[in-house]
Amino acid sequence: MPKDRSPTRIQKKNRAAILEAALNVFSANGFRGATVDQIASEAGLSKPNLLYYFPSKVDMHNALLAQLMDTWLDPLREMDEDGEPLAEIMAYVRRKLQMSRDFPRESRLFANEIVQGAPRIHDALNHDLKTLVDEKTKLLERWMADGKIARVHPYHLLFSVWSLTQHYADFDVQVRAILGDEDPFDGADPFLETLYLRLLTP
Amino acid sequence: MPKDRSPTRIQKKNRAAILEAALNVFSANGFRGATVDQIASEAGLSKPNLLYYFPSKVDMHNALLAQLMDTWLDPLREMDEDGEPLAEIMAYVRRKLQMSRDFPRESRLFANEIVQGAPRIHDALNHDLKTLVDEKTKLLERWMADGKIARVHPYHLLFSVWSLTQHYADFDVQVRAILGDEDPFDGADPFLETLYLRLLTP
DNA sequence: ATGTGATTTGACCAAACGGTCAAACTCACG
DNA sequence: CGTGAGTTTGACCGTTTGGTCAAATCACAT
């Protein structure tokens, strides 16, 4: 087992390679669908070598989810109470859509986990996510009370942002089956712009 | 193996029980995450007995997906070109949301399949779905050209309906983590009503 | 009741799985 | 170069998995 000391050059390289491979395999097959052999082969390492860096399959999965949770909530965290309300929300939507474009595997990792009941991240949902969401919905409600944006159910407003943006990553196969060669994001960007402008302009 | 003749009373009962159990297990764990033993135990039958009715795990999964594909596309099929455009679309959204409420397991079965690249229903997406969608988007474009509804990208309009409605079934755990005791659909219904009214009113 | 086909099951199998371990190899550093 | 820690692996283990099979039981038409 690698020591707790500062990681060696080799440790850094291999840990990164393993997490990269694990992300590919977990996001494409779900936790139970992924096999350690598959991750090992994708990382270019032997199976025992993998388990030398991560004691078990669950550990790899946890490492990915933990590392990801923060990144995933960042776009919402950045919504600024001092900014122009409508512009802040539109920017949030744009950041979320950008994450679906740039990190589709991460999005599918979450989707897999949540569709199957989130057995491994239930706590994070009820604490980290719930806390942040409650803070930001208060902000949204203030903006609505001030007449800066139209009145809608703030929780469902957030749900709509999540579902509309993550759809392009999670249901990519379906989207491409319909669109053919057309780049999904070329159309998604102006569509969401229009949608939220019409929905939220007071 | 049961004969091809007209199914006996016992065959009907057991096939139904198996599909019901399989739907529970597949939708909660994905294809690879589900085990035949689990389905058998949930159906109250022995494993060999299960495989007497369905020759393999894949066959159970296929039976579910095939049986489901039609049901799933029905709400869109019912969108009537002779109806009032805006009302037709709003009714479609309501039907889709109702399906998320009434058939969350079916929704998650699809979600699991598509998030993981739809390996088993690629063809159905490219034929059945694509054909129906192309037919209905032509209708939407006609309505837009006639000024009956606002101009938006028709494909992305359909994506938005799918993602916004199915979100309540597929991401149920997350939605409930945020909403607490509040019934998700109580808020979803008026929210989507408002959203599509504002988006599509010309 | 009896015979025939439909139904059910305990015992079993080979492959795939997550994980272990001792032995071998490599690297960095004095 | 030598040495000790860090790294790698082939062989192996127990369990789980999808699936098989022969034998036993059941349902029902005659």
XYZ file of C-alpha atoms (C1' of nucleotides) in Angstrom:
464
model
C 0.000 0.000 0.000
C 1.318 3.490 -0.847
C 2.293 5.490 2.227
C 0.471 8.613 3.368
C 3.576 10.698 2.663
C 3.639 13.124 -0.210
C 2.882 11.084 -3.339
C 5.736 10.050 -5.601
C 5.856 10.835 -9.298
C 4.657 7.319 -10.095
C 1.807 7.486 -7.602
C 0.511 10.703 -9.092
C 0.623 9.351 -12.620
C -1.013 6.031 -11.791
C -3.706 7.406 -9.527
C -4.675 9.852 -12.253
C -4.681 7.136 -14.917
C -6.837 4.901 -12.730
C -9.414 7.593 -11.959
C -9.558 8.522 -15.630
C -10.163 4.904 -16.615
C -12.618 4.377 -13.760
C -14.599 7.418 -14.861
C -14.864 5.993 -18.372
C -15.988 2.591 -17.201
C -18.297 3.618 -14.330
C -20.043 6.307 -16.353
C -20.614 3.927 -19.249
C -21.731 0.899 -17.246
C -22.796 1.994 -13.780
C -21.206 0.738 -10.590
C -22.292 -2.880 -10.778
C -21.829 -3.007 -14.530
C -18.202 -1.952 -14.260
C -15.544 -4.563 -13.572
C -12.155 -4.056 -11.984
C -10.517 -5.944 -14.844
C -12.077 -3.540 -17.336
C -10.802 -0.511 -15.437
C -7.364 -2.078 -15.112
C -7.137 -2.836 -18.809
C -8.349 0.665 -19.708
C -5.755 2.180 -17.361
C -3.026 -0.036 -18.791
C -2.292 -1.660 -15.427
C -2.700 -5.121 -13.961
C -5.611 -5.771 -11.642
C -3.510 -6.306 -8.496
C -1.643 -3.134 -9.331
C -4.931 -1.240 -9.385
C -5.872 -2.606 -6.005
C -2.483 -1.491 -4.731
C -3.555 2.122 -5.272
C -7.243 1.768 -4.416
C -8.012 -0.984 -1.889
C -11.343 -1.819 -3.532
C -13.726 -1.057 -6.361
C -15.907 0.947 -3.963
C -12.932 3.121 -3.085
C -12.410 4.085 -6.715
C -16.076 4.944 -7.050
C -16.079 6.980 -3.861
C -12.943 8.842 -4.886
C -14.650 9.855 -8.128
C -17.900 10.932 -6.494
C -16.233 12.903 -3.722
C -13.917 14.691 -6.139
C -16.897 15.441 -8.334
C -19.549 16.664 -5.896
C -17.870 20.026 -5.409
C -17.263 20.633 -9.091
C -20.837 19.756 -9.777
C -22.285 22.318 -7.409
C -19.896 25.116 -8.371
C -22.049 26.647 -11.115
C -24.878 27.194 -8.632
C -22.503 28.422 -5.918
C -21.277 31.118 -8.280
C -24.755 32.632 -8.679
C -24.139 36.045 -7.157
C -26.696 37.857 -5.030
C -25.162 41.192 -5.969
C -25.468 40.664 -9.708
C -28.334 41.513 -12.021
C -30.948 38.785 -11.207
C -31.981 37.741 -14.694
C -28.410 37.863 -15.977
C -27.213 35.771 -13.030
C -29.727 33.036 -13.737
C -29.004 33.042 -17.455
C -25.293 32.772 -16.679
C -26.000 29.867 -14.334
C -27.875 28.039 -17.084
C -25.020 28.667 -19.488
C -22.455 27.330 -17.013
C -24.550 24.230 -16.406
C -24.923 23.585 -20.117
C -21.199 24.058 -20.561
C -20.592 21.373 -17.934
C -22.747 18.936 -19.874
C -20.673 19.669 -22.930
C -17.293 19.508 -21.198
C -17.932 16.779 -18.642
C -20.503 14.364 -20.039
C -18.918 11.374 -18.310
C -19.161 13.050 -14.930
C -22.792 13.868 -15.624
C -23.546 10.258 -16.517
C -21.713 9.030 -13.426
C -24.153 11.056 -11.327
C -27.122 10.086 -13.449
C -26.354 6.395 -13.044
C -26.063 6.850 -9.318
C -29.246 8.853 -8.856
C -31.471 6.863 -11.198
C -30.624 3.816 -9.126
C -31.621 5.518 -5.909
C -28.329 7.192 -5.024
C -27.367 4.465 -2.533
C -23.854 5.840 -2.191
C -24.509 9.595 -2.114
C -27.727 9.884 -0.195
C -25.995 11.854 2.539
C -24.352 14.320 0.175
C -27.735 15.027 -1.405
C -29.434 15.654 1.916
C -26.659 17.835 3.299
C -24.383 19.549 0.762
C -26.956 19.827 -2.016
C -29.966 20.590 0.167
C -28.078 23.309 2.071
C -26.821 25.040 -1.050
C -30.187 24.811 -2.765
C -32.026 26.252 0.215
C -29.607 29.160 0.358
C -30.009 29.921 -3.329
C -33.773 29.515 -3.420
C -34.022 32.138 -0.691
C -32.104 34.423 -3.031
C -34.423 33.573 -5.916
C -37.458 34.295 -3.761
C -36.038 37.675 -2.813
C -35.542 38.510 -6.491
C -39.121 37.472 -7.192
C -40.470 39.534 -4.296
C -38.554 42.520 -5.632
C -40.134 42.025 -9.039
C -36.754 41.446 -10.685
C -37.821 38.106 -12.154
C -41.187 36.451 -12.690
C -42.719 34.405 -9.892
C -42.282 30.652 -10.310
C -41.735 27.813 -7.853
C -38.026 28.252 -7.045
C -37.288 24.553 -6.416
C -38.872 23.564 -9.693
C -36.988 26.333 -11.428
C -33.744 24.704 -10.311
C -35.005 21.246 -11.269
C -35.714 22.596 -14.728
C -32.178 23.900 -15.103
C -30.698 20.594 -14.029
C -32.891 18.446 -16.222
C -32.707 20.636 -19.320
C -28.933 20.918 -19.246
C -27.921 17.472 -18.038
C -30.254 15.890 -20.572
C -27.721 16.705 -23.286
C -25.038 14.703 -21.507
C -27.097 11.899 -19.983
C -29.353 11.192 -22.953
C -26.702 11.989 -25.534
C -27.404 8.826 -27.556
C -31.071 9.678 -27.883
C -30.393 13.320 -28.690
C -27.957 12.346 -31.430
C -30.333 9.718 -32.804
C -32.781 12.556 -33.439
C -30.430 15.350 -34.466
C -28.172 13.335 -36.763
C -25.094 15.357 -37.631
C -26.264 18.605 -36.041
C -24.264 19.557 -32.933
C -26.692 19.300 -29.984
C -25.222 22.322 -28.223
C -25.539 24.632 -31.221
C -29.298 24.401 -30.870
C -29.466 23.927 -27.109
C -27.772 27.189 -26.269
C -30.181 29.596 -28.025
C -33.153 27.398 -27.103
C -32.425 27.601 -23.387
C -31.649 31.293 -23.693
C -35.086 31.900 -25.186
C -36.828 29.582 -22.745
C -35.499 31.234 -19.601
C -35.844 34.743 -20.952
C -39.534 34.165 -21.690
C -40.106 32.309 -18.432
C -38.383 34.769 -16.116
C -38.789 38.207 -17.627
C -41.227 39.821 -15.184
C -40.345 -24.639 -22.556
C -43.960 -23.417 -22.906
C -45.435 -24.161 -26.295
C -46.381 -21.489 -28.811
C -50.040 -22.398 -28.455
C -52.450 -20.085 -26.757
C -51.069 -19.481 -23.254
C -52.583 -21.394 -20.383
C -53.993 -19.753 -17.280
C -50.772 -20.540 -15.389
C -48.574 -19.186 -18.169
C -50.413 -15.880 -18.195
C -50.186 -15.483 -14.442
C -46.500 -16.413 -14.211
C -45.375 -14.386 -17.205
C -47.092 -11.352 -15.755
C -45.581 -11.915 -12.322
C -42.123 -12.303 -13.834
C -42.337 -9.140 -15.923
C -43.625 -7.217 -12.929
C -40.724 -8.442 -10.788
C -38.231 -7.880 -13.597
C -39.434 -4.312 -14.010
C -38.852 -3.668 -10.323
C -35.374 -5.136 -10.335
C -34.127 -3.844 -13.699
C -35.392 -0.311 -13.124
C -33.780 -0.155 -9.695
C -30.429 -1.712 -10.617
C -29.940 -1.540 -14.355
C -29.448 -4.564 -16.574
C -26.099 -5.704 -15.254
C -26.975 -4.786 -11.698
C -30.029 -7.031 -11.736
C -29.665 -10.728 -10.973
C -31.920 -13.538 -12.077
C -32.092 -14.827 -8.508
C -33.352 -11.443 -7.343
C -36.068 -11.377 -9.987
C -37.046 -14.959 -9.161
C -37.324 -14.252 -5.474
C -39.324 -11.085 -6.127
C -41.657 -13.019 -8.407
C -42.036 -15.809 -5.869
C -40.650 -18.438 -8.237
C -37.535 -20.584 -8.392
C -34.756 -19.540 -10.748
C -35.097 -22.543 -13.080
C -38.808 -21.884 -13.198
C -38.135 -18.342 -14.356
C -35.885 -19.580 -17.107
C -38.626 -21.965 -18.139
C -40.728 -18.965 -19.134
C -37.969 -16.679 -20.378
C -34.947 -18.517 -21.815
C -32.503 -15.899 -20.525
C -32.074 -12.682 -18.590
C -31.746 -10.774 -21.863
C -35.102 -12.114 -23.005
C -36.831 -10.691 -19.921
C -35.204 -7.344 -20.523
C -36.126 -7.325 -24.194
C -39.706 -8.289 -23.421
C -39.981 -5.309 -21.078
C -38.421 -2.835 -23.490
C -40.456 -3.982 -26.484
C -43.705 -3.899 -24.527
C -42.766 -0.454 -23.256
C -41.571 1.350 -26.364
C -45.072 1.768 -27.752
C -46.572 2.942 -24.476
C -43.765 5.392 -24.148
C -44.342 7.059 -27.486
C -48.126 7.148 -27.203
C -48.375 10.611 -25.597
C -46.548 12.126 -28.558
C -48.510 10.061 -31.083
C -51.719 11.490 -29.682
C -50.718 15.060 -30.468
C -53.396 15.943 -32.990
C -52.735 18.102 -36.030
C -56.367 19.144 -36.117
C -56.440 20.422 -32.563
C -55.654 23.872 -31.232
C -51.799 24.021 -31.445
C -50.967 25.499 -28.055
C -53.565 23.340 -26.308
C -52.249 20.221 -28.043
C -48.734 20.847 -26.836
C -49.835 21.638 -23.311
C -51.864 18.435 -23.279
C -48.836 16.505 -24.500
C -46.753 17.892 -21.642
C -49.449 16.954 -19.167
C -49.661 13.414 -20.527
C -45.896 13.057 -20.325
C -45.818 14.304 -16.732
C -48.628 11.929 -15.872
C -46.554 9.051 -17.198
C -43.700 10.015 -14.914
C -46.107 9.953 -12.011
C -47.857 6.709 -12.973
C -44.952 4.751 -14.446
C -41.733 5.842 -12.740
C -40.232 2.351 -12.980
C -40.723 2.277 -16.715
C -39.126 5.702 -16.984
C -36.110 4.576 -14.999
C -35.810 1.420 -17.067
C -35.398 3.616 -20.142
C -33.153 6.063 -18.366
C -30.802 3.300 -17.259
C -30.677 1.983 -20.782
C -30.065 5.308 -22.493
C -27.557 6.715 -20.008
C -25.480 3.632 -20.659
C -25.501 4.176 -24.397
C -28.729 2.324 -25.243
C -26.859 -0.804 -26.392
C -30.078 -2.813 -26.591
C -32.461 -0.274 -28.136
C -30.277 1.625 -30.552
C -32.370 0.438 -33.471
C -35.687 1.402 -31.915
C -34.347 4.908 -31.303
C -33.166 5.345 -34.869
C -36.322 3.957 -36.443
C -39.497 4.125 -34.343
C -38.541 7.200 -32.336
C -36.829 9.095 -35.140
C -39.721 8.501 -37.534
C -42.374 9.643 -35.082
C -40.342 12.662 -34.017
C -39.737 13.766 -37.575
C -43.429 13.518 -38.337
C -44.385 15.567 -35.299
C -41.692 18.197 -35.732
C -43.040 18.851 -39.216
C -46.375 19.532 -37.568
C -44.755 21.841 -35.020
C -42.985 23.735 -37.789
C -46.256 24.203 -39.625
C -47.848 25.624 -36.469
C -44.903 27.985 -36.083
C -45.063 29.086 -39.702
C -48.766 29.793 -39.236
C -47.979 31.929 -36.200
C -49.994 29.664 -33.905
C -47.068 29.152 -31.527
C -43.771 30.946 -31.021
C -40.781 29.939 -33.111
C -38.322 27.687 -31.311
C -36.118 24.818 -32.433
C -38.669 21.976 -32.681
C -36.265 19.151 -31.796
C -35.072 20.978 -28.709
C -38.662 21.724 -27.794
C -39.327 17.988 -27.675
C -36.094 17.362 -25.753
C -37.244 19.893 -23.192
C -40.559 18.105 -22.701
C -38.833 14.773 -22.245
C -36.208 16.014 -19.846
C -38.506 18.204 -17.757
C -41.120 15.508 -17.275
C -38.972 12.402 -16.955
C -36.740 14.191 -14.470
C -39.433 13.719 -11.836
C -39.347 9.953 -12.287
C -35.662 9.383 -13.022
C -34.208 11.762 -10.434
C -36.932 11.149 -7.905
C -34.477 10.641 -5.024
C -32.830 13.986 -5.676
C -36.122 15.799 -6.129
C -37.421 14.425 -2.837
C -34.181 15.231 -1.055
C -34.853 18.881 -1.917
C -38.626 19.039 -1.574
C -38.937 17.056 1.645
C -42.579 16.195 2.240
C -44.005 18.297 -0.581
C -45.435 16.203 -3.427
C -43.196 16.813 -6.476
C -46.085 16.750 -8.913
C -48.117 19.348 -7.046
C -45.493 21.921 -7.955
C -44.390 20.428 -11.254
C -47.781 20.661 -12.896
C -48.343 24.427 -12.587
C -44.642 25.108 -13.145
C -44.610 23.325 -16.500
C -47.930 24.906 -17.408
C -46.443 28.358 -16.864
C -43.189 27.492 -18.576
C -44.711 26.273 -21.809
C -47.353 28.970 -21.896
C -44.706 31.689 -21.666
C -42.380 29.905 -24.080
C -44.905 29.150 -26.784
C -47.497 31.892 -26.709
C -46.732 33.735 -29.957
C -58.368 -43.175 -12.618
C -55.085 -42.658 -15.728
C -52.051 -40.981 -19.084
C -49.968 -37.014 -21.248
C -48.166 -32.758 -21.525
C -47.301 -28.652 -18.696
C -44.920 -27.044 -14.741
C -41.580 -27.003 -10.932
C -37.255 -27.765 -8.618
C -32.709 -29.420 -6.250
C -28.381 -30.204 -7.682
C -25.077 -28.866 -10.540
C -21.697 -26.342 -13.914
C -18.478 -23.102 -16.096
C -17.381 -18.456 -16.349
C -16.809 -14.055 -14.318
C -16.172 -11.537 -10.384
C -13.688 -8.859 -6.415
C -9.945 -9.470 -3.872
C -5.310 -11.667 -1.741
C -0.489 -12.820 -1.434
C 4.214 -13.874 -1.745
C 7.632 -13.203 -4.731
C 9.871 -10.405 -8.075
C 11.209 -6.197 -9.958
C 12.378 -1.024 -10.098
C 13.626 3.275 -8.482
C 15.845 6.921 -5.813
C 19.387 8.084 -3.035
C 23.604 7.843 -0.145
C 27.206 0.148 -6.220
C 24.154 -1.258 -2.581
C 20.063 -1.084 -0.083
C 15.606 -0.335 1.418
C 11.290 1.416 0.182
C 8.114 1.650 -3.491
C 5.958 -0.843 -7.300
C 4.344 -4.732 -10.163
C 2.494 -9.241 -11.153
C 1.227 -14.413 -11.855
C -1.113 -17.560 -9.483
C -4.668 -18.306 -6.656
C -9.187 -18.175 -3.666
C -14.037 -17.992 -2.386
C -18.303 -16.202 -4.047
C -21.716 -14.863 -7.281
C -23.634 -15.229 -11.594
C -26.351 -16.928 -15.731
C -27.777 -21.018 -17.218
C -28.613 -26.478 -17.585
C -30.712 -30.895 -16.663
C -32.960 -34.935 -15.170
C -36.218 -36.064 -12.220
C -40.337 -35.018 -9.710
C -44.908 -33.034 -9.441
C -49.102 -31.051 -11.200
C -53.332 -30.098 -14.203
C -56.642 -31.716 -16.867
C -59.027 -34.065 -20.803
C -60.567 -38.550 -21.696
